[in-house]
Coordinates of C-alpha atoms (C1' of nucleotides) in Angstrom, one line a residue:
Chain I
X13 CA 97.7 203.8 113.6
X14 CA 99.8 202.8 110.6
X15 CA 100.3 199.2 111.6
X16 CA 96.7 198.7 112.5
X17 CA 96.0 196.2 109.8
X18 CA 99.1 194.1 110.3
X19 CA 98.2 190.6 111.3
X20 CA 94.7 191.7 111.8
X21 CA 92.4 188.8 112.3
X22 CA 95.1 186.2 112.0
X23 CA 94.6 183.2 114.3
X24 CA 96.7 183.0 117.4
X25 CA 99.3 185.6 116.5
X26 CA 97.8 188.9 117.5
X27 CA 100.5 191.5 118.4
X28 CA 100.3 192.8 121.9
X29 CA 99.7 196.5 122.4
X30 CA 103.4 196.9 123.3
X31 CA 104.6 195.1 120.3
X32 CA 102.3 197.1 118.0
X33 CA 103.6 200.3 119.5
X34 CA 107.2 199.2 119.1
X35 CA 106.6 198.3 115.5
X36 CA 104.9 201.6 114.9
X37 CA 108.0 203.3 116.4
X38 CA 110.3 201.4 114.1
X39 CA 108.7 203.1 111.0
X40 CA 111.2 205.7 109.7
X41 CA 109.3 206.9 106.7
X42 CA 105.9 206.8 105.0
X43 CA 105.7 207.3 101.3
X44 CA 103.3 207.3 98.4
X45 CA 104.2 205.6 95.1
X46 CA 102.5 205.9 91.8
X47 CA 100.9 202.9 90.1
X48 CA 102.9 200.5 88.0
X49 CA 106.3 201.3 89.4
X50 CA 109.0 198.8 90.1
X51 CA 110.1 199.2 93.7
X52 CA 112.7 196.4 94.2
X53 CA 114.5 194.6 91.4
X54 CA 115.4 190.9 91.8
X55 CA 118.9 190.4 93.2
X56 CA 119.0 193.9 94.8
X57 CA 120.4 194.1 98.3
X58 CA 117.9 195.6 100.7
X59 CA 118.1 196.6 104.4
X60 CA 114.6 197.9 105.0
X61 CA 111.2 196.2 104.7
X62 CA 108.0 197.6 103.4
X63 CA 104.6 197.6 105.1
X64 CA 101.8 198.3 102.7
X65 CA 99.3 200.8 104.1
X66 CA 97.1 201.4 101.1
X67 CA 96.9 200.1 97.5
X68 CA 97.9 196.9 95.9
X69 CA 101.5 195.7 95.2
X70 CA 102.7 192.7 93.4
X71 CA 105.7 190.4 93.5
X72 CA 106.6 188.9 90.1
X73 CA 109.2 187.0 88.2
X74 CA 110.0 187.8 84.5
X75 CA 110.8 185.2 82.0
X76 CA 113.5 185.7 79.4
X77 CA 111.2 187.4 77.0
X78 CA 110.0 189.8 79.7
X79 CA 106.6 188.2 80.3
X80 CA 105.8 188.4 84.0
X81 CA 104.3 185.9 86.3
X82 CA 102.9 187.3 89.5
X83 CA 103.8 185.2 92.5
X84 CA 102.0 187.3 95.1
X85 CA 99.7 190.2 95.4
X86 CA 99.9 192.1 98.7
X87 CA 97.0 194.0 100.2
X88 CA 97.0 196.7 102.9
X89 CA 98.3 195.5 106.2
X90 CA 100.8 193.1 104.8
X91 CA 104.5 193.3 104.7
X92 CA 105.6 193.1 101.1
X93 CA 109.1 191.9 101.7
X94 CA 109.6 191.1 105.3
X95 CA 111.4 188.0 104.1
X96 CA 114.1 190.3 103.0
X97 CA 115.0 190.7 106.6
X98 CA 116.6 187.3 107.0
X99 CA 117.4 187.0 103.3
X100 CA 118.8 190.4 102.4
X101 CA 118.5 189.8 98.7
X102 CA 115.3 189.1 96.9
X103 CA 114.7 186.5 94.2
X104 CA 111.9 188.4 92.5
X105 CA 110.7 191.9 91.6
X106 CA 108.3 194.0 93.6
X107 CA 106.1 196.7 92.1
X108 CA 102.9 198.6 92.6
X109 CA 99.7 197.8 90.8
X110 CA 97.8 200.8 92.0
X111 CA 99.0 204.0 93.7
X112 CA 100.3 203.0 97.1
X113 CA 101.1 204.3 100.5
X114 CA 103.9 202.4 102.3
X115 CA 105.7 202.5 105.6
X116 CA 109.5 201.8 105.7
X117 CA 110.9 199.7 108.5
X118 CA 114.7 199.3 108.7
X119 CA 116.1 195.9 109.3
X120 CA 118.3 197.2 112.1
X121 CA 115.1 198.3 113.9
X122 CA 113.6 194.9 113.5
X123 CA 116.7 193.3 114.9
X124 CA 116.3 195.6 117.9
X125 CA 112.7 194.7 118.3
X126 CA 113.2 191.0 118.5
X127 CA 116.6 190.9 120.2
X128 CA 115.0 190.3 123.6
X129 CA 111.5 189.2 122.5
X130 CA 111.4 185.7 121.0
X131 CA 107.6 185.6 120.8
X132 CA 107.6 188.7 118.7
X133 CA 110.2 187.2 116.4
X134 CA 108.0 184.2 116.1
X135 CA 105.1 186.3 115.1
X136 CA 107.1 188.1 112.4
X137 CA 108.4 184.7 111.2
X138 CA 104.8 183.5 111.1
X139 CA 103.7 186.4 109.0
X140 CA 106.3 185.4 106.3
X141 CA 105.0 181.9 106.5
X142 CA 101.5 183.0 105.7
X143 CA 103.0 184.3 102.4
X144 CA 104.5 180.9 101.8
X145 CA 101.1 179.3 102.5
X146 CA 99.5 181.7 99.9
X147 CA 102.2 180.7 97.5
X148 CA 101.2 177.1 97.9
X149 CA 97.6 178.0 97.3
X150 CA 98.7 179.7 94.1
X151 CA 100.6 176.6 93.0
X152 CA 97.5 174.6 93.6
X153 CA 95.3 177.1 91.8
X154 CA 97.5 177.3 88.7
X155 CA 98.5 173.7 88.7
X156 CA 95.1 171.9 89.2
X157 CA 92.3 174.3 88.3
X158 CA 90.8 175.2 84.9
X159 CA 90.6 178.9 83.9
X160 CA 87.2 179.5 85.6
X161 CA 88.3 177.8 88.7
X162 CA 91.5 179.8 88.9
X163 CA 89.7 183.1 88.7
X164 CA 87.1 181.9 91.1
X165 CA 89.8 180.8 93.6
X166 CA 91.7 184.0 93.2
X167 CA 88.7 186.2 93.8
X168 CA 87.7 184.1 96.8
X169 CA 91.1 184.6 98.3
X170 CA 91.1 188.3 97.7
X171 CA 87.6 188.5 99.3
X172 CA 88.8 186.7 102.4
X173 CA 92.1 188.6 102.7
X174 CA 90.4 192.0 102.3
X175 CA 87.6 191.0 104.6
X176 CA 90.3 190.4 107.3
X177 CA 91.4 194.0 107.0
X178 CA 87.9 195.4 106.6
X179 CA 88.3 196.2 103.0
X180 CA 85.6 193.8 102.0
X181 CA 82.2 193.2 103.5
X182 CA 82.4 189.6 102.5
X183 CA 80.8 190.0 99.0
X184 CA 81.7 193.4 97.7
X185 CA 85.1 195.0 97.4
X186 CA 87.3 197.3 95.3
X187 CA 90.0 195.6 93.3
X188 CA 91.9 198.1 91.2
X189 CA 93.7 195.7 89.0
X190 CA 93.3 195.1 85.3
X191 CA 92.3 191.9 83.6
X192 CA 95.8 191.7 82.3
X193 CA 97.1 191.7 86.0
X194 CA 94.6 188.9 86.8
X195 CA 95.9 187.0 83.8
X196 CA 99.5 187.3 85.0
X197 CA 98.5 186.1 88.4
X198 CA 96.5 183.1 87.1
X199 CA 98.8 181.9 84.3
X200 CA 96.2 182.8 81.6
X201 CA 96.0 185.4 78.8
X202 CA 94.0 188.5 79.3
X203 CA 91.7 187.6 76.5
X204 CA 90.8 184.4 78.1
X205 CA 90.4 186.1 81.5
X206 CA 87.9 188.3 79.9
X207 CA 85.9 185.4 78.7
X208 CA 86.1 183.7 82.1
X209 CA 84.8 186.8 83.9
X210 CA 81.9 186.8 81.6
X211 CA 81.3 183.1 82.4
X212 CA 81.4 183.8 86.1
X213 CA 78.8 186.6 85.6
X214 CA 76.6 184.3 83.5
X215 CA 76.8 181.6 86.1
X216 CA 75.7 184.3 88.6
X217 CA 78.6 183.7 90.8
X218 CA 80.3 187.1 90.7
X219 CA 80.7 190.3 88.7
X220 CA 84.0 192.1 88.2
X221 CA 83.6 195.4 86.5
X222 CA 85.1 198.8 86.8
X223 CA 87.5 197.8 89.6
X224 CA 84.8 196.4 91.7
X225 CA 84.1 192.8 92.6
X226 CA 80.5 191.9 93.6
X227 CA 80.2 188.3 94.7
X228 CA 76.6 187.1 94.1
X229 CA 77.0 183.6 95.5
X230 CA 80.0 183.2 97.8
X231 CA 79.5 179.5 98.5
X232 CA 79.1 178.8 94.8
X233 CA 82.2 180.8 93.9
X234 CA 84.3 179.2 96.5
X235 CA 83.1 175.7 95.5
X236 CA 83.8 176.4 91.8
X237 CA 87.3 177.5 92.8
X238 CA 87.9 174.6 95.1
X239 CA 88.6 177.3 97.7
X240 CA 89.1 176.6 101.4
X241 CA 90.4 179.6 103.4
X242 CA 92.2 177.6 106.1
X243 CA 95.6 178.4 104.5
X244 CA 95.1 182.1 105.4
X245 CA 95.1 181.3 109.1
X246 CA 92.3 183.7 109.7
X247 CA 90.4 184.1 112.9
X248 CA 86.6 183.5 113.1
X249 CA 86.4 181.6 109.8
X250 CA 82.9 182.4 108.5
X251 CA 83.2 180.3 105.4
X252 CA 81.4 177.0 105.9
X253 CA 80.9 176.9 102.2
X254 CA 84.3 175.5 101.5
X255 CA 83.5 172.4 103.5
X256 CA 80.7 171.2 101.3
X257 CA 80.9 168.0 99.3
X258 CA 82.3 167.4 95.8
X259 CA 80.6 168.7 92.7
Chain B
X28 CA 126.3 163.4 111.5
X29 CA 122.6 163.5 110.9
X30 CA 122.3 167.2 110.3
X31 CA 125.3 167.3 108.0
X32 CA 123.4 168.3 104.9
X33 CA 121.1 170.9 106.6
X34 CA 121.8 174.3 105.0
X35 CA 124.8 172.8 103.2
X36 CA 126.1 175.2 100.7
X37 CA 123.5 177.8 101.3
X38 CA 124.9 181.3 100.9
X39 CA 125.7 183.2 104.1
X40 CA 123.8 181.1 106.6
X41 CA 126.1 178.3 107.5
X42 CA 125.5 176.9 110.9
X43 CA 128.4 177.3 113.4
X44 CA 129.8 174.0 114.7
X45 CA 128.1 174.7 118.1
X46 CA 124.8 175.3 116.4
X47 CA 125.0 172.1 114.4
X48 CA 125.9 170.2 117.5
X49 CA 123.0 171.7 119.4
X50 CA 120.6 170.9 116.6
X51 CA 122.0 167.3 116.4
X52 CA 121.3 167.0 120.2
X53 CA 117.7 168.2 119.7
X54 CA 116.9 165.1 117.6
X55 CA 114.9 162.7 119.7
X56 CA 114.2 160.0 117.2
X57 CA 115.3 158.7 113.8
X58 CA 112.8 156.7 111.8
X59 CA 112.4 155.0 108.5
X60 CA 109.2 155.2 106.6
X61 CA 107.9 153.3 103.6
X62 CA 107.4 154.9 100.3
X63 CA 104.0 156.5 99.5
X64 CA 102.9 157.0 103.1
X65 CA 101.1 160.1 104.3
X66 CA 103.0 161.4 107.3
X67 CA 101.0 164.6 108.2
X68 CA 97.5 165.4 107.2
X69 CA 96.4 169.0 106.5
X70 CA 95.0 170.7 109.5
X71 CA 96.7 168.3 112.0
X72 CA 98.3 169.9 115.0
X73 CA 102.0 169.1 115.2
X74 CA 104.6 169.8 117.8
X75 CA 107.6 168.3 116.2
X76 CA 109.4 169.0 112.9
X77 CA 111.0 166.6 110.5
X78 CA 114.4 166.7 109.0
X79 CA 114.7 164.5 106.0
X80 CA 117.9 162.4 106.0
X81 CA 117.4 160.1 103.1
X82 CA 114.8 159.7 100.4
X83 CA 112.3 162.1 98.9
X84 CA 109.2 163.5 100.5
X85 CA 106.4 165.7 99.0
X86 CA 104.0 168.3 100.3
X87 CA 100.7 168.3 98.4
X88 CA 97.2 169.7 98.3
X89 CA 94.3 167.6 97.2
X90 CA 91.4 169.0 95.3
X91 CA 87.8 168.0 96.0
X92 CA 88.1 165.0 93.7
X93 CA 91.2 163.8 95.4
X94 CA 93.6 164.8 92.6
X95 CA 96.8 166.0 94.2
X96 CA 99.0 169.0 93.3
X97 CA 102.5 168.8 94.7
X98 CA 103.6 172.1 96.2
X99 CA 107.0 171.0 97.2
X100 CA 109.4 168.1 97.0
X101 CA 112.0 167.9 99.8
X102 CA 115.4 166.3 99.4
X103 CA 117.8 165.0 102.0
X104 CA 119.1 167.7 104.3
X105 CA 115.9 169.8 104.2
X106 CA 113.4 170.2 106.9
X107 CA 110.1 169.1 105.6
X108 CA 107.9 171.1 107.9
X109 CA 110.0 173.5 110.0
X110 CA 107.3 176.0 109.2
X111 CA 105.1 174.0 111.5
X112 CA 107.2 175.4 114.4
X113 CA 105.7 178.9 114.2
X114 CA 102.4 177.7 112.6
X115 CA 101.6 174.6 114.6
X116 CA 99.0 173.5 112.0
X117 CA 99.7 172.7 108.4
X118 CA 97.7 173.8 105.4
X119 CA 98.8 170.8 103.3
X120 CA 99.6 167.2 103.5
X121 CA 103.0 165.6 103.8
X122 CA 104.0 162.2 102.5
X123 CA 106.9 160.1 101.3
X124 CA 107.6 159.5 97.7
X125 CA 110.3 156.9 98.3
X126 CA 111.4 155.0 101.4
X127 CA 112.7 157.7 103.8
X128 CA 114.8 158.1 106.8
X129 CA 113.9 161.1 109.0
X130 CA 115.0 162.8 112.2
X131 CA 112.4 164.2 114.6
X132 CA 113.0 167.5 116.4
X133 CA 110.5 168.6 119.0
X134 CA 109.4 172.2 118.8
X135 CA 110.1 172.6 122.5
X136 CA 113.8 171.8 121.7
X137 CA 113.8 174.3 118.9
X138 CA 112.5 177.0 121.3
X139 CA 115.3 176.2 123.7
X140 CA 117.9 176.4 120.9
X141 CA 116.9 179.9 119.8
X142 CA 115.8 181.3 123.1
X143 CA 119.2 183.0 123.6
X144 CA 120.6 182.8 120.1
X145 CA 118.9 185.2 117.8
X146 CA 121.3 184.6 114.9
X147 CA 120.4 180.9 115.0
X148 CA 116.7 181.7 115.0
X149 CA 117.4 183.8 111.9
X150 CA 119.0 180.9 110.1
X151 CA 116.1 178.7 110.8
X152 CA 113.8 181.4 109.7
X153 CA 115.9 181.8 106.5
X154 CA 115.6 178.1 105.8
X155 CA 111.8 178.3 105.8
X156 CA 112.1 181.2 103.4
X157 CA 114.1 179.2 100.9
X158 CA 111.1 176.9 100.7
X159 CA 109.0 180.0 100.0
X160 CA 111.4 181.0 97.3
X161 CA 111.1 177.6 95.8
X162 CA 107.3 177.9 95.9
X163 CA 107.6 181.1 93.9
X164 CA 109.8 179.3 91.3
X165 CA 107.1 176.6 91.1
X166 CA 104.4 179.3 90.5
X167 CA 106.6 180.7 87.7
X168 CA 107.2 177.3 86.3
X169 CA 103.6 176.2 86.1
X170 CA 102.2 179.6 85.3
X171 CA 104.5 180.7 82.5
X172 CA 106.2 177.7 81.0
X173 CA 105.0 175.2 78.5
X174 CA 105.2 171.5 79.3
X175 CA 108.7 171.0 78.1
X176 CA 109.9 174.1 79.9
X177 CA 108.3 173.0 83.1
X178 CA 110.0 169.6 83.2
X179 CA 113.3 171.2 82.1
X180 CA 113.0 173.7 84.9
X181 CA 112.0 171.1 87.4
X182 CA 114.9 168.8 86.6
X183 CA 117.3 171.7 86.6
X184 CA 116.1 172.6 90.1
X185 CA 116.5 169.1 91.3
X186 CA 120.0 168.9 89.9
X187 CA 121.1 172.1 91.7
X188 CA 119.5 171.1 95.0
X189 CA 120.9 167.6 94.9
X190 CA 124.3 169.0 93.9
X191 CA 124.3 171.2 97.0
X192 CA 124.0 168.1 99.2
X193 CA 126.3 166.0 97.1
X194 CA 123.7 163.8 95.7
X195 CA 124.3 164.9 92.1
X196 CA 127.6 165.5 90.4
X197 CA 126.0 168.3 88.3
X198 CA 124.7 166.2 85.5
X199 CA 123.8 162.8 86.8
X200 CA 121.6 161.8 89.8
X201 CA 119.1 159.4 91.1
X202 CA 115.6 160.6 91.2
X203 CA 113.3 157.9 92.4
X204 CA 110.0 159.4 91.5
X205 CA 107.5 158.2 88.9
X206 CA 106.4 160.1 85.8
X207 CA 103.0 160.5 87.6
X208 CA 104.8 162.3 90.5
X209 CA 106.5 164.6 88.0
X210 CA 103.1 165.3 86.4
X211 CA 101.6 166.2 89.8
X212 CA 104.5 168.5 90.5
X213 CA 104.3 170.3 87.1
X214 CA 100.5 170.5 86.6
X215 CA 100.5 168.1 83.7
X216 CA 99.2 164.6 83.1
X217 CA 101.5 161.6 83.3
X218 CA 100.8 160.8 79.7
X219 CA 102.0 164.2 78.6
X220 CA 105.0 164.0 80.9
X221 CA 106.0 160.9 79.2
X222 CA 106.0 162.6 75.8
X223 CA 107.9 165.5 77.2
X224 CA 110.6 163.3 78.5
X225 CA 110.9 161.8 75.1
X226 CA 111.2 165.2 73.6
X227 CA 113.9 166.2 76.1
X228 CA 115.8 163.1 75.1
X229 CA 115.4 163.8 71.4
X230 CA 116.5 167.3 71.9
X231 CA 119.6 165.8 73.5
X232 CA 119.1 167.9 76.7
X233 CA 118.5 165.1 79.2
X234 CA 117.5 161.5 79.7
X235 CA 115.3 160.4 82.6
X236 CA 115.0 156.6 82.8
X237 CA 114.8 154.0 85.5
X238 CA 115.0 156.5 88.3
X239 CA 118.1 158.1 86.9
X240 CA 118.5 161.6 85.4
X241 CA 121.4 162.1 83.0
X242 CA 121.7 165.7 81.9
X243 CA 123.4 165.8 78.5
X244 CA 123.4 169.6 78.1
X245 CA 123.0 171.5 81.3
X246 CA 123.1 174.9 79.8
X247 CA 120.7 174.0 77.2
X248 CA 118.3 172.3 79.7
X249 CA 118.4 175.4 82.0
X250 CA 117.8 177.7 79.1
X251 CA 114.9 175.7 77.8
X252 CA 113.4 175.8 81.3
X253 CA 114.1 179.5 81.8
X254 CA 116.0 178.3 84.9
X255 CA 118.1 180.6 87.0
X256 CA 119.3 179.1 90.3
X257 CA 119.6 182.3 92.3
X258 CA 116.4 181.6 94.1
X259 CA 118.0 178.6 95.8
X260 CA 120.5 180.9 97.6
X261 CA 123.4 178.5 97.0
X262 CA 127.0 179.1 97.6
X263 CA 129.5 179.1 94.8
X264 CA 127.0 179.2 91.9
X265 CA 128.6 177.3 89.1
X266 CA 125.8 177.9 86.6
X267 CA 126.7 180.7 84.3
X268 CA 124.4 179.0 81.7
X269 CA 121.3 180.6 83.2
X270 CA 122.6 184.1 82.4
X271 CA 122.6 183.6 78.7
X272 CA 120.5 185.5 76.2
X273 CA 117.0 184.7 75.0
X274 CA 116.3 181.9 72.6
Chain Q
dC1 C1' 89.2 215.9 69.7
dG2 C1' 92.6 212.5 69.8
dA3 C1' 95.7 209.4 72.2
dA4 C1' 96.2 205.9 75.4
dC5 C1' 94.5 202.2 77.7
dG6 C1' 91.6 198.6 79.0
dT7 C1' 87.8 195.7 77.6
dT8 C1' 85.2 192.9 74.4
dT9 C1' 84.4 189.8 70.5
dG10 C1' 85.5 186.6 66.6
dA11 C1' 88.0 183.1 64.0
dG12 C1' 91.4 179.9 63.6
dA13 C1' 95.5 177.3 65.5
dT14 C1' 97.6 174.3 68.8
dG15 C1' 99.2 172.3 73.1
dA16 C1' 97.7 169.4 76.3
dC17 C1' 94.1 166.3 77.7
dT18 C1' 91.2 161.9 77.6
dC19 C1' 90.4 157.4 76.6
dA20 C1' 92.2 153.2 75.3
dA21 C1' 95.3 149.7 74.6
dG22 C1' 99.7 147.4 74.6
dC23 C1' 104.3 146.7 76.6
dG24 C1' 108.0 145.8 80.1
dT25 C1' 109.6 144.9 84.6
dT26 C1' 109.2 143.4 89.2
dG27 C1' 107.6 140.7 92.9
dT28 C1' 105.0 136.8 94.6
dG29 C1' 102.7 132.6 95.4
dG30 C1' 101.3 128.2 93.5
Chain X
dC18 C1' 110.5 128.1 88.4
dC19 C1' 106.7 129.6 86.0
dA20 C1' 102.4 132.4 85.9
dC21 C1' 100.2 136.1 86.8
dA22 C1' 99.1 140.4 89.0
dA23 C1' 100.5 145.0 89.8
dC24 C1' 102.6 148.8 88.4
dG25 C1' 104.7 152.1 85.6
dC26 C1' 105.9 153.3 80.9
dT27 C1' 104.7 154.0 76.0
dT28 C1' 102.0 155.0 72.0
dG29 C1' 97.9 156.3 69.1
dA30 C1' 93.8 158.8 67.9
dG31 C1' 90.5 162.1 68.7
dT32 C1' 88.8 166.1 71.5
dC33 C1' 88.9 170.4 73.9
dA34 C1' 90.5 174.3 76.5
dT35 C1' 93.2 177.9 76.0
dC36 C1' 96.1 180.7 73.0
dT37 C1' 97.1 183.8 69.1
dC38 C1' 96.1 187.2 66.0
dA39 C1' 93.1 190.9 64.8
dA40 C1' 89.9 194.3 65.1
dA41 C1' 86.4 197.1 67.3
dC42 C1' 84.6 199.4 71.2
dG43 C1' 84.4 202.3 75.5
dT44 C1' 86.3 205.4 78.8
dT45 C1' 89.4 208.6 80.6
dC46 C1' 92.3 212.4 80.3
dG47 C1' 94.9 216.0 78.5

DNA sequence: CGAACGTTTGAGATGACTCAAGCGTTGTGG
DNA sequence: CCACAACGCTTGAGTCATCTCAAACGTTCG
């Protein structure tokens, strides 16, 4: 089922079977896209939204010199641009980081789905607000943490999000992004990210090599990154680590 | 009218007169709050949302040492926590920066409003997504800009947002926040913010003194901050400055 | 085998931070 | 009405995290 991962393990907003079937039926197309392609440009009018099935996509804002700041990374099971449904026009670019498989849902179909189903509308609304919550965590990460903390926080977030859709076992997952991508996400340079990754390895917190993240000490990594997963609104939180006392 | 400023000058989502009246009727209480009070603590369950009528409020996340990162500043006319309507529980704190006047809208009343009015629901949804768009701009600001750029971007944003609700004439407005608040918003220290403000004055871009911002060169300030107001989804954009070429 | 790309390392530069002190304004109570 | 406390702003000097520039290395793929 294509929509299987959507809102998987999110607290209190599971789709009903009927809703999931309806959403599934609203998909008009499934496509694959190569890595590193721009999919939507800022300012473009859109009338469909994109559910990411496989791969990683990014949302980013370019500065005047063309340097990009990632503002979100989407993982399988997430809508990349459901916020385009109410907004129609995006304030940022969307592109693939890896080869991706996506499902297309026309906005007209979404309108039909929620027309007579307010609870469903609220769930879709909620899902766009989880993105907003992640944005806030990113602001915190970049604004308050040092380089090691930022990367630790980022990897902790990815671990939790991927765990929710069964793409991480809680300490080991595939993350096919480059150190330069990580730098663009964390507001650092790729050179410095490289040194930070070495530090995390030397601290025996985690290893990131060959597109693979291996977390050696989850509690330690989360503590170093000041990470608390509550903003992800996940079910069955299994991360007591984050509640521990200050360093 | 209490809701007068809500969604004022936002492109394509003006409330109808009937909707505005209904929203107005949904207000059960109007309160004033002192400056520097915490209003909602992270994790708290809420079943009302807060429309800010006067003053400035902030949303913030504390790190383990208690240092705060502002993730949003709300100005009059904005809902501070409408996202609590679908989410019920917030992932951040909410507090006042200045003395404030607020209107309380119970979630039950919101449900009643949108039950049989999908377009209205979409407008409320949209308004929470403008917050998300601002979050993204904040990520960009903190992640990609240097200190002078961050403050320039921040002040440009405030100018536009306040202009939309007639609290700025486009170059001159009251901003009752301290340099320390500005630092917490921009991921800087208050000492450095102070030096940055001096630089902006010396560059003859803008003056921030005694809770008053006076923009001397709007185009220049926006250029220095890499600011483009399109993410605010405002009507009648009067800021061609942002479209100019690279420095 | 060479080109392209991502990673790694080194050396030096710099923007922002920390610590510390002084200044100015406001409000309050003796 | 003055004195002082509280708070926010300003400035200086020294430190440090991260950046920049540059080069080398490893891997993949055609």
